[in-house]
Short mmCIF file of C-alpha atoms and ligand atoms in Angstrom, two decimals:
data_model
loop_
_atom_site.label_atom_id
_atom_site.label_comp_id
_atom_site.label_asym_id
_atom_site.label_seq_id
_atom_site.Cartn_x
_atom_site.Cartn_y
_atom_site.Cartn_z
CA MET A 1 -93.29 35.29 318.35
CA ILE A 2 -92.18 32.05 316.24
CA PRO A 3 -90.83 28.67 317.50
CA ASN A 4 -87.16 28.52 318.06
CA PRO A 5 -86.36 24.70 317.01
CA SER A 6 -82.87 25.03 318.54
CA ASN A 7 -84.40 25.10 321.80
CA ASN A 8 -87.82 24.74 321.95
CA ARG A 9 -88.26 28.77 323.01
CA GLU A 10 -90.00 31.41 321.35
CA ILE A 11 -87.97 34.09 319.91
CA SER A 12 -88.92 37.47 319.18
CA VAL A 13 -89.32 38.45 315.56
CA PRO A 14 -90.20 42.26 315.39
CA SER A 15 -93.40 42.49 313.01
CA ILE A 16 -92.51 45.87 311.48
CA LYS A 17 -89.13 46.00 309.88
CA ALA A 18 -90.21 49.72 307.82
CA VAL A 19 -91.61 53.07 308.46
CA ILE A 20 -92.78 54.74 305.79
CA PHE A 21 -93.34 58.80 307.09
CA ASP A 22 -95.69 60.81 305.09
CA LEU A 23 -93.78 64.31 304.59
CA ASP A 24 -95.88 67.41 305.60
CA GLY A 25 -97.23 67.89 308.72
CA VAL A 26 -95.29 64.83 309.96
CA ILE A 27 -91.34 65.49 309.28
CA VAL A 28 -91.80 68.97 308.80
CA SER A 29 -94.84 71.48 309.06
CA THR A 30 -95.56 73.13 305.73
CA ASP A 31 -98.92 73.44 306.51
CA GLU A 32 -98.93 77.04 307.02
CA TYR A 33 -96.80 77.56 303.44
CA HIS A 34 -99.76 75.75 301.87
CA TYR A 35 -102.44 77.62 303.42
CA GLN A 36 -100.87 81.13 302.74
CA ALA A 37 -100.06 79.86 298.98
CA TRP A 38 -103.49 78.73 298.52
CA LYS A 39 -105.45 82.06 300.44
CA LYS A 40 -103.00 84.24 298.34
CA LEU A 41 -104.34 82.65 295.18
CA ALA A 42 -108.35 82.50 296.35
CA ASP A 43 -108.07 85.98 297.30
CA THR A 44 -106.50 87.10 294.07
CA GLU A 45 -109.54 85.24 292.32
CA GLY A 46 -112.29 86.40 294.63
CA ILE A 47 -112.69 82.60 295.99
CA TYR A 48 -113.64 81.95 299.92
CA PHE A 49 -111.29 79.96 301.47
CA ASP A 50 -110.35 79.17 304.97
CA LYS A 51 -108.64 76.97 307.18
CA ASP A 52 -111.24 74.68 307.75
CA ILE A 53 -110.85 74.02 304.03
CA ASN A 54 -107.23 74.08 304.09
CA HIS A 55 -107.76 70.63 306.49
CA ARG A 56 -109.39 68.91 303.57
CA LEU A 57 -106.29 69.78 301.53
CA ARG A 58 -103.93 67.42 303.28
CA GLY A 59 -102.53 64.34 301.42
CA VAL A 60 -104.27 65.39 298.63
CA SER A 61 -102.65 66.47 295.34
CA ARG A 62 -101.92 69.68 294.01
CA MET A 63 -105.00 69.38 291.34
CA GLU A 64 -107.13 67.75 293.68
CA SER A 65 -106.53 70.47 296.33
CA LEU A 66 -107.43 73.13 293.24
CA GLU A 67 -110.61 71.49 292.62
CA ILE A 68 -111.77 71.27 296.45
CA LEU A 69 -110.80 74.87 296.60
CA LEU A 70 -113.02 75.97 293.19
CA LYS A 71 -116.02 74.53 294.89
CA ALA A 72 -116.64 77.60 296.50
CA SER A 73 -116.40 79.59 293.07
CA ASN A 74 -119.17 80.30 290.88
CA LYS A 75 -116.68 80.49 287.77
CA GLN A 76 -116.21 77.70 285.55
CA TYR A 77 -112.57 77.29 285.03
CA SER A 78 -111.14 75.44 281.89
CA GLU A 79 -108.32 72.68 282.06
CA GLU A 80 -105.82 75.03 280.93
CA GLN A 81 -107.06 77.98 283.39
CA LYS A 82 -107.03 75.30 286.24
CA LEU A 83 -103.17 74.16 285.39
CA GLU A 84 -102.43 78.07 285.18
CA LEU A 85 -103.90 78.55 288.48
CA ALA A 86 -101.92 75.64 290.05
CA ALA A 87 -99.02 76.85 288.69
CA ARG A 88 -99.42 80.32 290.46
CA LYS A 89 -100.20 78.50 293.50
CA ASN A 90 -97.16 76.45 293.55
CA PHE A 91 -94.86 79.49 292.70
CA ILE A 92 -96.18 81.28 295.54
CA TYR A 93 -95.49 78.06 297.78
CA ARG A 94 -92.16 77.61 296.14
CA GLU A 95 -90.89 81.04 297.60
CA LEU A 96 -92.56 80.31 300.93
CA LEU A 97 -90.32 77.01 300.88
CA LYS A 98 -87.12 79.12 300.71
CA ASN A 99 -87.55 79.86 304.33
CA ILE A 100 -87.71 76.09 305.42
CA THR A 101 -84.46 75.03 307.46
CA PRO A 102 -83.70 72.11 309.30
CA ASP A 103 -85.25 74.04 312.61
CA ASP A 104 -88.81 73.38 310.79
CA ILE A 105 -88.22 69.45 311.60
CA LEU A 106 -91.34 68.77 314.10
CA PRO A 107 -90.71 67.46 317.79
CA GLU A 108 -88.35 64.62 318.36
CA VAL A 109 -88.79 63.61 314.54
CA ASN A 110 -84.73 63.13 314.53
CA THR A 111 -84.63 61.25 317.74
CA LEU A 112 -86.95 58.46 316.23
CA LEU A 113 -85.00 58.83 312.92
CA TYR A 114 -81.79 58.09 314.18
CA GLY A 115 -83.10 55.84 316.98
CA LEU A 116 -84.76 53.53 314.30
CA ARG A 117 -81.51 53.71 311.85
CA LYS A 118 -79.65 51.99 315.03
CA LYS A 119 -81.93 49.25 314.77
CA ARG A 120 -81.41 48.84 311.34
CA ILE A 121 -85.26 49.56 310.54
CA LYS A 122 -85.92 50.47 306.67
CA MET A 123 -87.45 53.77 306.45
CA ALA A 124 -89.33 55.64 303.35
CA ILE A 125 -91.10 59.15 302.53
CA GLY A 126 -94.89 58.54 301.36
CA SER A 127 -95.74 61.91 300.39
CA SER A 128 -98.33 63.44 297.46
CA SER A 129 -96.21 66.26 297.19
CA ARG A 130 -94.21 67.08 294.29
CA ASN A 131 -92.14 69.39 296.23
CA SER A 132 -90.53 66.53 298.19
CA LYS A 133 -87.21 66.77 297.18
CA ILE A 134 -86.57 70.54 297.79
CA ILE A 135 -88.32 70.34 301.20
CA LEU A 136 -86.32 67.14 302.20
CA GLU A 137 -82.74 68.80 300.68
CA ASN A 138 -84.12 72.15 302.49
CA ILE A 139 -84.60 70.17 306.18
CA GLY A 140 -80.87 68.40 305.52
CA LEU A 141 -82.61 64.86 305.19
CA GLY A 142 -82.00 64.81 301.18
CA SER A 143 -80.20 61.37 301.53
CA PHE A 144 -81.36 60.10 304.63
CA PHE A 145 -84.09 57.78 303.43
CA ASP A 146 -83.77 54.42 302.06
CA ALA A 147 -86.81 55.45 299.50
CA VAL A 148 -88.88 58.59 298.87
CA ILE A 149 -91.99 58.02 297.27
CA ASP A 150 -93.51 61.59 295.91
CA GLY A 151 -96.24 63.04 293.92
CA ASN A 152 -93.99 62.86 290.82
CA MET A 153 -93.94 59.24 291.18
CA ILE A 154 -97.64 58.42 291.56
CA LYS A 155 -100.62 58.09 289.22
CA LYS A 156 -103.10 58.22 291.94
CA SER A 157 -102.55 60.58 294.95
CA LYS A 158 -103.98 59.56 298.74
CA PRO A 159 -106.66 58.02 299.67
CA ASP A 160 -105.25 55.68 297.09
CA PRO A 161 -102.85 53.04 298.40
CA GLU A 162 -100.36 53.62 295.75
CA VAL A 163 -97.71 55.51 297.00
CA PHE A 164 -97.12 53.48 300.24
CA VAL A 165 -97.62 50.10 298.18
CA LYS A 166 -94.59 51.53 295.92
CA ALA A 167 -92.49 52.65 298.73
CA SER A 168 -92.75 48.92 300.89
CA ALA A 169 -91.72 47.25 296.83
CA LYS A 170 -89.12 49.68 296.74
CA LEU A 171 -87.73 48.62 300.56
CA ARG A 172 -88.44 45.35 299.85
CA ILE A 173 -90.50 44.62 303.00
CA PRO A 174 -93.90 42.67 302.67
CA VAL A 175 -96.89 45.53 303.27
CA LYS A 176 -97.93 43.71 306.66
CA GLN A 177 -94.55 44.81 307.85
CA CYS A 178 -94.73 48.30 306.97
CA LEU A 179 -95.82 51.13 309.49
CA VAL A 180 -96.90 54.39 308.34
CA ILE A 181 -96.93 57.84 310.27
CA GLU A 182 -99.29 59.99 308.86
CA ASP A 183 -101.24 63.11 309.99
CA ALA A 184 -103.83 63.31 306.98
CA VAL A 185 -107.20 61.32 306.88
CA SER A 186 -106.79 60.76 303.19
CA GLY A 187 -102.94 59.38 304.36
CA ILE A 188 -104.74 57.01 306.97
CA SER A 189 -107.05 55.36 304.30
CA ALA A 190 -104.45 54.95 302.25
CA ALA A 191 -101.89 52.98 304.68
CA LEU A 192 -105.18 50.77 305.77
CA ALA A 193 -105.78 50.53 302.13
CA ALA A 194 -102.27 49.32 301.37
CA GLY A 195 -102.88 46.38 304.28
CA MET A 196 -100.26 48.61 306.66
CA LYS A 197 -100.06 49.70 310.34
CA VAL A 198 -100.81 52.88 310.90
CA VAL A 199 -100.08 55.58 313.42
CA ALA A 200 -101.93 59.14 313.44
CA VAL A 201 -100.34 61.74 314.24
CA GLY A 202 -101.31 65.54 315.13
CA TYR A 203 -104.42 66.52 313.28
CA GLY A 204 -104.93 62.71 311.81
CA ALA A 205 -104.93 61.90 315.69
CA GLU A 206 -108.83 62.35 315.69
CA ASP A 207 -109.30 59.65 313.27
CA LYS A 208 -110.41 56.68 315.16
CA ARG A 209 -109.56 54.00 312.24
CA ALA A 210 -105.44 54.61 312.97
CA HIS A 211 -104.00 51.95 314.91
CA LYS A 212 -102.54 54.39 317.50
CA ALA A 213 -103.02 58.01 317.62
CA ILE A 214 -100.34 60.25 318.64
CA LYS A 215 -99.94 64.21 319.40
CA ASP A 216 -96.43 64.41 318.23
CA LEU A 217 -93.94 62.16 317.25
CA SER A 218 -92.52 62.60 320.92
CA ALA A 219 -95.27 60.23 321.98
CA ILE A 220 -93.95 56.84 320.06
CA THR A 221 -90.63 55.26 321.20
CA VAL A 222 -88.61 53.24 318.67
CA GLU A 223 -89.63 49.80 320.81
CA GLU A 224 -93.20 50.63 320.60
CA ILE A 225 -92.45 50.73 317.02
CA LEU A 226 -90.83 47.00 316.86
CA ASP A 227 -93.06 45.79 318.93
CA PHE A 228 -96.27 47.21 317.05
CA ASN A 229 -99.01 44.53 316.51
C1 BG6 B 1 -99.44 66.86 300.38
C2 BG6 B 1 -99.82 67.93 301.34
O1 BG6 B 1 -98.20 66.35 301.49
O2 BG6 B 1 -99.07 67.36 299.29
C3 BG6 B 1 -100.97 68.86 300.86
O3 BG6 B 1 -100.39 67.06 302.88
C4 BG6 B 1 -100.97 68.86 299.13
O4 BG6 B 1 -101.77 69.34 301.20
C5 BG6 B 1 -99.47 67.57 298.53
O5 BG6 B 1 -101.78 69.52 298.46
C6 BG6 B 1 -99.58 68.11 297.20
O6 BG6 B 1 -98.45 69.02 297.34
P1 BG6 B 1 -97.18 70.12 296.19
O7 BG6 B 1 -96.58 70.63 296.84
O8 BG6 B 1 -97.07 68.86 295.12
O9 BG6 B 1 -98.00 70.99 295.55
MG1 MG B 2 -99.01 65.29 305.72
#
């Protein structure tokens, strides 16, 4: 609230002017495809991999994810071999992504997106994925967002704040007026490090550091976002 000099009453100014959405696990559930692709690679290489390890890859870049997966291997891989493994995983993943359609958009995402658009709130994607473009196109949101910052545009992956800071700069909205919606612990850390408000959704909802935790996007309204403080 700020004073209104014309009549001495206070007028309400929304504190949040932009929402930055993580993509995987917030807008669309690609987790199972990531899991299947890493699992296939791990099985071929004789490396143990399960869903708990897969959770640790949320928000983390492809090469860093590979490093986490390789911790269960005794074999030493050269940098060249690692690049080949990552490329192989991505090939499997891209094949699986061909199945993604607008039906895979998570519950109430569209309601929130179009509700925020009506209120002229700026919206961006802040994702570690280098496949963001194809995913957004496949779900019919290829040209919806005011900015898309993804794994191809950053030097440091979440938990580094780079992806969100770049999104706020592209939107021309100060970090303090940006709210991030994230499902990954690494993404929550990144948003907090950027000095932004953060709503944890789904898997990330167990992270107590978030300003609000929800099961899915049906549990938050446009009004709540506008009044967020
Ligand atoms: C993130 C996912 O969005 O992108 C991670 O949560 C994934 O699980 C990362 O490892 C990188 O994805 P990609 O598509 O570039 O391999
Ligand atoms: Mg995610």
